[in-house]
Every structure is written in C-alpha cells, then in structure tokens.
Coordinates of C-alpha atoms in Angstrom, one line a residue:
M28 CA -53.5 67.2 -64.8
Y29 CA -52.1 65.0 -62.3
W30 CA -51.2 65.3 -58.7
D31 CA -47.9 65.2 -57.1
T32 CA -48.3 63.4 -54.0
H33 CA -44.5 62.9 -53.3
M34 CA -43.2 66.4 -52.3
H35 CA -40.9 68.5 -49.8
C36 CA -40.0 71.8 -49.2
C37 CA -38.1 73.6 -46.1
F38 CA -39.5 72.0 -43.5
S39 CA -37.7 68.3 -44.9
G40 CA -33.8 68.4 -43.7
D41 CA -32.3 68.4 -47.3
S42 CA -34.7 71.2 -48.8
S43 CA -33.9 74.8 -48.1
S44 CA -37.1 75.5 -50.6
S45 CA -39.9 77.5 -49.6
P46 CA -43.6 75.8 -49.6
E47 CA -44.9 78.7 -51.1
S48 CA -42.2 78.0 -54.6
M49 CA -43.1 74.1 -54.6
A50 CA -46.9 75.4 -55.1
E51 CA -46.2 77.7 -57.8
A52 CA -43.6 75.2 -59.7
S53 CA -46.7 73.1 -59.3
I54 CA -49.4 75.8 -61.3
K55 CA -46.8 76.0 -63.4
K56 CA -46.8 72.2 -64.2
G57 CA -50.5 72.5 -64.5
L58 CA -50.8 69.9 -61.5
T59 CA -54.7 69.5 -60.7
G60 CA -53.2 69.6 -56.7
I61 CA -49.9 68.1 -54.6
C62 CA -49.4 67.3 -51.1
F63 CA -46.4 67.5 -49.0
T64 CA -44.8 65.3 -47.7
D65 CA -42.0 66.1 -45.5
H66 CA -39.3 63.9 -43.4
L67 CA -39.9 62.7 -40.3
D68 CA -36.6 60.3 -39.7
Y69 CA -36.1 59.6 -36.0
D70 CA -32.8 58.5 -35.1
Y71 CA -31.3 59.6 -38.0
P72 CA -27.2 58.5 -38.1
K73 CA -24.6 60.5 -38.0
E74 CA -27.2 64.1 -37.9
P75 CA -29.5 63.2 -35.3
G76 CA -31.7 66.1 -35.5
L77 CA -31.2 66.7 -39.5
F78 CA -35.1 65.1 -40.4
L79 CA -37.1 66.4 -36.9
L80 CA -39.2 67.9 -38.5
D81 CA -41.6 71.0 -36.7
L82 CA -44.6 69.2 -36.8
S83 CA -46.2 72.1 -35.2
L84 CA -44.9 74.7 -37.6
Y85 CA -45.4 72.6 -40.4
E86 CA -48.8 71.9 -40.0
K87 CA -49.7 75.5 -39.3
K88 CA -48.0 76.7 -43.0
I89 CA -49.4 74.0 -45.3
H90 CA -53.2 74.3 -43.9
A91 CA -52.4 77.9 -44.3
L92 CA -51.5 77.4 -48.4
Q93 CA -54.1 75.3 -48.2
K94 CA -56.1 78.9 -47.3
E95 CA -54.1 81.2 -49.5
Y96 CA -54.1 78.5 -52.8
K97 CA -57.5 77.8 -52.9
G98 CA -59.2 77.9 -55.7
R99 CA -55.9 77.6 -57.8
L100 CA -54.3 74.4 -56.6
D101 CA -55.0 71.5 -53.7
I102 CA -52.4 71.2 -51.1
L103 CA -53.4 68.1 -49.2
Y104 CA -51.4 67.6 -45.9
G105 CA -48.8 65.0 -45.3
I106 CA -45.6 63.5 -44.4
E107 CA -43.0 61.0 -45.0
L108 CA -41.8 58.7 -42.1
G109 CA -38.1 56.9 -41.9
L110 CA -39.4 53.3 -40.5
Q111 CA -37.1 51.3 -38.4
P112 CA -38.7 48.6 -36.6
H113 CA -37.7 50.3 -32.6
L114 CA -39.8 53.0 -33.7
A115 CA -43.4 51.5 -34.2
Q116 CA -44.7 52.6 -31.3
K117 CA -43.4 56.0 -31.8
H118 CA -44.6 56.5 -35.0
K119 CA -48.1 55.3 -33.5
E120 CA -48.5 57.6 -31.3
L121 CA -47.0 60.0 -33.7
L122 CA -50.0 60.2 -36.2
S123 CA -53.1 59.5 -33.2
Q124 CA -51.8 63.1 -32.5
H125 CA -52.0 64.7 -36.2
D126 CA -54.4 64.5 -39.0
F127 CA -52.7 64.2 -42.5
D128 CA -53.9 63.2 -45.3
F129 CA -51.3 61.1 -46.1
V130 CA -48.7 58.8 -45.1
I131 CA -45.8 57.5 -46.8
G132 CA -43.6 55.0 -44.7
S133 CA -40.3 54.7 -46.5
S134 CA -37.1 52.9 -46.1
H135 CA -33.7 55.3 -45.5
V136 CA -31.8 53.4 -42.4
V137 CA -31.0 49.9 -42.8
H138 CA -29.6 48.5 -39.1
G139 CA -27.9 51.6 -38.6
M140 CA -27.0 52.8 -42.1
D141 CA -28.4 55.1 -44.6
P142 CA -27.8 53.7 -48.3
Y143 CA -27.3 56.9 -49.2
Y144 CA -23.7 56.8 -47.7
A145 CA -20.4 54.7 -49.5
S146 CA -19.9 53.0 -46.0
F147 CA -23.6 50.9 -46.4
Y148 CA -21.5 49.3 -49.4
E149 CA -18.2 48.5 -47.8
G150 CA -16.7 45.2 -47.3
R151 CA -19.6 43.2 -49.2
T152 CA -21.4 43.2 -52.8
Q153 CA -23.2 45.5 -53.8
E154 CA -26.0 42.2 -54.3
A155 CA -25.3 41.9 -50.9
A156 CA -26.1 45.6 -49.8
Y157 CA -28.8 45.9 -51.8
L158 CA -30.8 42.5 -50.3
E159 CA -30.5 43.2 -47.3
Y160 CA -32.7 46.6 -47.8
F161 CA -35.3 44.7 -49.3
E162 CA -34.9 42.3 -46.6
S163 CA -35.2 45.4 -44.2
I164 CA -38.8 46.6 -45.7
L165 CA -40.4 43.2 -44.3
E166 CA -38.9 44.0 -41.1
N167 CA -40.5 47.0 -40.9
I168 CA -43.6 45.9 -42.8
H169 CA -43.9 44.1 -40.1
A170 CA -43.1 46.0 -36.8
F171 CA -45.3 48.5 -38.0
H172 CA -47.8 49.3 -41.1
D173 CA -49.9 52.2 -40.3
F174 CA -48.6 54.2 -43.2
D175 CA -50.8 54.8 -46.9
V176 CA -47.9 53.7 -49.1
Y177 CA -44.5 52.4 -49.1
G178 CA -42.4 55.0 -50.3
H179 CA -39.1 54.3 -53.4
I180 CA -39.5 50.6 -52.3
D181 CA -35.5 50.2 -55.0
Y182 CA -34.9 53.5 -53.7
V183 CA -31.2 51.6 -52.6
V184 CA -30.6 51.4 -56.2
R185 CA -30.1 55.4 -56.5
Y186 CA -27.1 55.5 -54.9
G187 CA -25.3 51.8 -55.1
P188 CA -21.7 52.0 -57.2
N189 CA -23.5 51.1 -59.9
Q190 CA -26.6 52.0 -59.4
N191 CA -29.0 50.2 -61.4
A192 CA -26.5 48.8 -63.9
F193 CA -26.6 45.3 -62.1
Y194 CA -29.9 45.3 -61.0
S195 CA -33.0 43.7 -61.4
Y196 CA -36.4 43.1 -59.9
E197 CA -35.7 39.3 -61.3
K198 CA -32.4 39.1 -59.0
Y199 CA -34.0 40.1 -56.2
K200 CA -37.9 38.7 -57.0
D201 CA -38.3 36.4 -53.9
V202 CA -38.0 39.0 -51.3
I203 CA -39.7 41.8 -54.1
D204 CA -42.6 39.3 -54.3
E205 CA -43.1 38.9 -50.8
I206 CA -43.2 42.5 -49.6
L207 CA -46.0 42.9 -52.5
R208 CA -47.6 40.4 -51.0
Q209 CA -47.8 42.1 -48.0
L210 CA -48.5 45.6 -48.7
I211 CA -51.5 44.5 -50.8
L212 CA -52.6 41.8 -47.7
L213 CA -52.5 45.0 -45.4
G214 CA -54.3 46.6 -48.4
K215 CA -51.2 49.5 -48.4
G216 CA -50.2 50.5 -52.0
I217 CA -47.0 51.5 -53.3
E218 CA -45.6 54.9 -55.4
L219 CA -44.6 55.6 -58.5
N220 CA -41.8 57.7 -58.3
T221 CA -40.3 59.6 -60.8
A222 CA -36.7 60.8 -59.2
G223 CA -35.6 57.4 -60.5
F224 CA -35.2 60.0 -63.5
K225 CA -33.4 62.5 -61.9
Y226 CA -30.7 60.4 -60.6
G227 CA -30.1 59.4 -64.4
L228 CA -31.2 55.7 -63.8
G229 CA -33.7 55.8 -66.7
H230 CA -36.3 53.9 -64.7
P231 CA -38.5 55.6 -62.0
N232 CA -38.5 54.1 -58.4
P233 CA -39.1 51.0 -58.4
C234 CA -38.9 50.3 -61.5
E235 CA -41.6 49.5 -63.9
D236 CA -41.1 45.7 -63.5
I237 CA -42.1 46.2 -59.5
L238 CA -44.9 48.4 -60.7
K239 CA -46.5 45.4 -62.6
R240 CA -45.6 42.5 -60.7
Y241 CA -47.6 44.8 -57.7
R242 CA -50.3 44.9 -60.5
E243 CA -49.7 41.7 -61.6
L244 CA -50.5 40.3 -57.5
G245 CA -53.7 42.3 -57.5
G246 CA -52.2 45.5 -56.1
E247 CA -54.8 48.5 -57.0
I248 CA -52.9 51.7 -54.9
L249 CA -50.4 53.7 -56.5
T250 CA -49.4 57.0 -55.8
I251 CA -47.6 58.5 -57.8
G252 CA -44.9 61.6 -56.9
A253 CA -42.0 63.1 -58.1
D254 CA -39.9 63.6 -54.4
G255 CA -38.8 66.8 -55.5
H256 CA -36.9 69.0 -53.3
K257 CA -37.0 71.7 -55.4
P258 CA -39.2 73.9 -57.7
E259 CA -38.0 72.4 -60.7
H260 CA -38.1 69.2 -59.7
A261 CA -42.2 69.5 -59.0
A262 CA -44.0 67.0 -61.2
Y263 CA -40.3 65.5 -62.7
D264 CA -41.1 64.2 -65.9
F265 CA -44.7 63.3 -65.6
K266 CA -44.9 63.9 -69.5
R267 CA -44.1 59.9 -68.9
L268 CA -46.7 59.1 -66.5
P269 CA -49.4 58.5 -69.3
E270 CA -47.4 55.6 -71.1
L271 CA -46.1 54.8 -68.5
L272 CA -48.8 53.9 -66.3
S273 CA -50.7 52.2 -68.7
A274 CA -47.2 49.7 -69.2
C275 CA -47.6 48.9 -66.3
G276 CA -51.2 48.0 -66.2
F277 CA -53.0 50.9 -64.7
S278 CA -55.4 53.0 -65.7
Y279 CA -55.3 55.1 -62.9
Y280 CA -53.8 56.6 -59.7
T281 CA -54.2 57.3 -56.2
V282 CA -54.7 60.1 -54.3
F283 CA -55.1 59.9 -50.3
K284 CA -57.7 62.4 -48.8
N285 CA -57.9 62.6 -45.0
R286 CA -56.1 58.7 -44.8
R287 CA -58.6 57.6 -47.4
P288 CA -58.2 56.4 -51.4
E289 CA -59.0 58.3 -54.5
F290 CA -58.8 57.1 -57.3
M291 CA -57.9 59.1 -60.6
P292 CA -57.9 58.3 -64.1
V293 CA -54.8 58.6 -66.0
S294 CA -54.9 61.7 -68.6
H295 CA -53.5 61.4 -71.7
A296 CA -53.6 65.1 -72.2
D297 CA -50.1 66.5 -73.8

C-alpha cells in the first residue's frame, strides 16, 4: 500500500535491529516497499565513531536482501547524511563513489551540539535554541545540496525541554519559509516523518503547517517514512497518512529510485 523510505537497522549506531527483522515487519504491515537509510554522521560530538557507517558491509547486505526478498518486498538502498557545512566536500566525494537510490540530508548536529542532549538548551530560552536549529539548516543547504530530501525539518522539537508545547510554524515562519523556498528552488523535497507521533508530539515531523506551507509554495516532492529503529516502528502510524496527506494538499507521495523521484498515488484503503 505504501513505501516506508526512512528506516534504520543495525548498521546505524542507534539501532540493534537486523535488516531482516525490519523487512519482515514491513511485510506484516502490508508495505509495498522500503528504503534503508542508515545514519552516517561524521564529526559527531561526544561519540565520534557512533554513526560511522560501514558502507562496504551495508551495501553488500542491502543488495543481498534485495535478491532475497524479491517478489515479497521491494527494498531500496539509501542513506541519511548528518549534514554540517564543513563536511560538504566529504559528502560530495562519498556520493560520487556509491550508487544510492535515495539520500536524506538531515540536521543532527548544530554547531558542534546535538539537540538530542540537554546541553543544547542550557543557558538560553527554548525559542533561541529552536531558532538556531532552523538557521543551521539554511547554513547546511547553502554549503551542500546533493541530497534528495531534507529530513525531519523540525527534529529539534522532539527533544526540547517542552517539546512542541509552545512551538508553532508561525513562530519561526520567516526562517522556515526561507528553508522551504531554497529547497524548492533547488528541486529538493522534504519528508513526512511519522516518528513525531511515536515521540508523543501528536504531529509528524515536520508539523502539518510546514507540510501545507511547502505545498502552497509549490513544493511537490514529499517522501514518507517512520524513521524506525525497531521492527515495531516500521510504518509507524501510517494509518494516518491518507487523511494527513490530503489535509496538507497532497494526492501523492514520492519514492526515489536511482536518485530519481517516482510519484505514487495516496491509497485510501483501510
């Protein structure tokens, strides 16, 4: 019925799940296909080696799974790059050497700190911390844009002291609109990441108002993914997708194969 194109397994430093278990869970959820997008974050603070993806083993494994699950589940080979401006050349060289189907560019580290940790918010208001996060996305886009979509644009609200209790698109409208305009100008997409529901936000990442604004500005490329790290999180809350996509102005979503977008109609089946 749907594709989950943001998925992690044991090749990511924050997952211990086998890729087979993720694939089997996806079949049980009735998915048409999935894309593994394991983390690669160079220069990650505190634990520099945590997200250094073993690309040789990862590539071999995903390609082997494609053969193993042929006819049961379509499997694509992707990656989630943790963007920082000074890594632009390194990422460019990496992508020239690997044939990924799909590349997510994400902000996990902001000026040497991951908003996952409480230290990112110390000594200032939550609003100032969130603003710095959004401004850093613009810095990343200006430095490097050889990705297909920008991941979970409001990732920061998952971990703030009050999460999204006092957060809104309107509060950061100027910088978020500029992010969306730049992505559209570059022909890049965004994702609808359902992990926001898993984190108790009551909304996806980014929130519905950002998804709607992206569409209003002319954005057309929207991938969907649960950002799952465990089998039980595959296609998390995908039951919300028909209504959610429709409410945000989309009658389709996007799947990347060989770095090229394919547009899929929104299914309204139960």
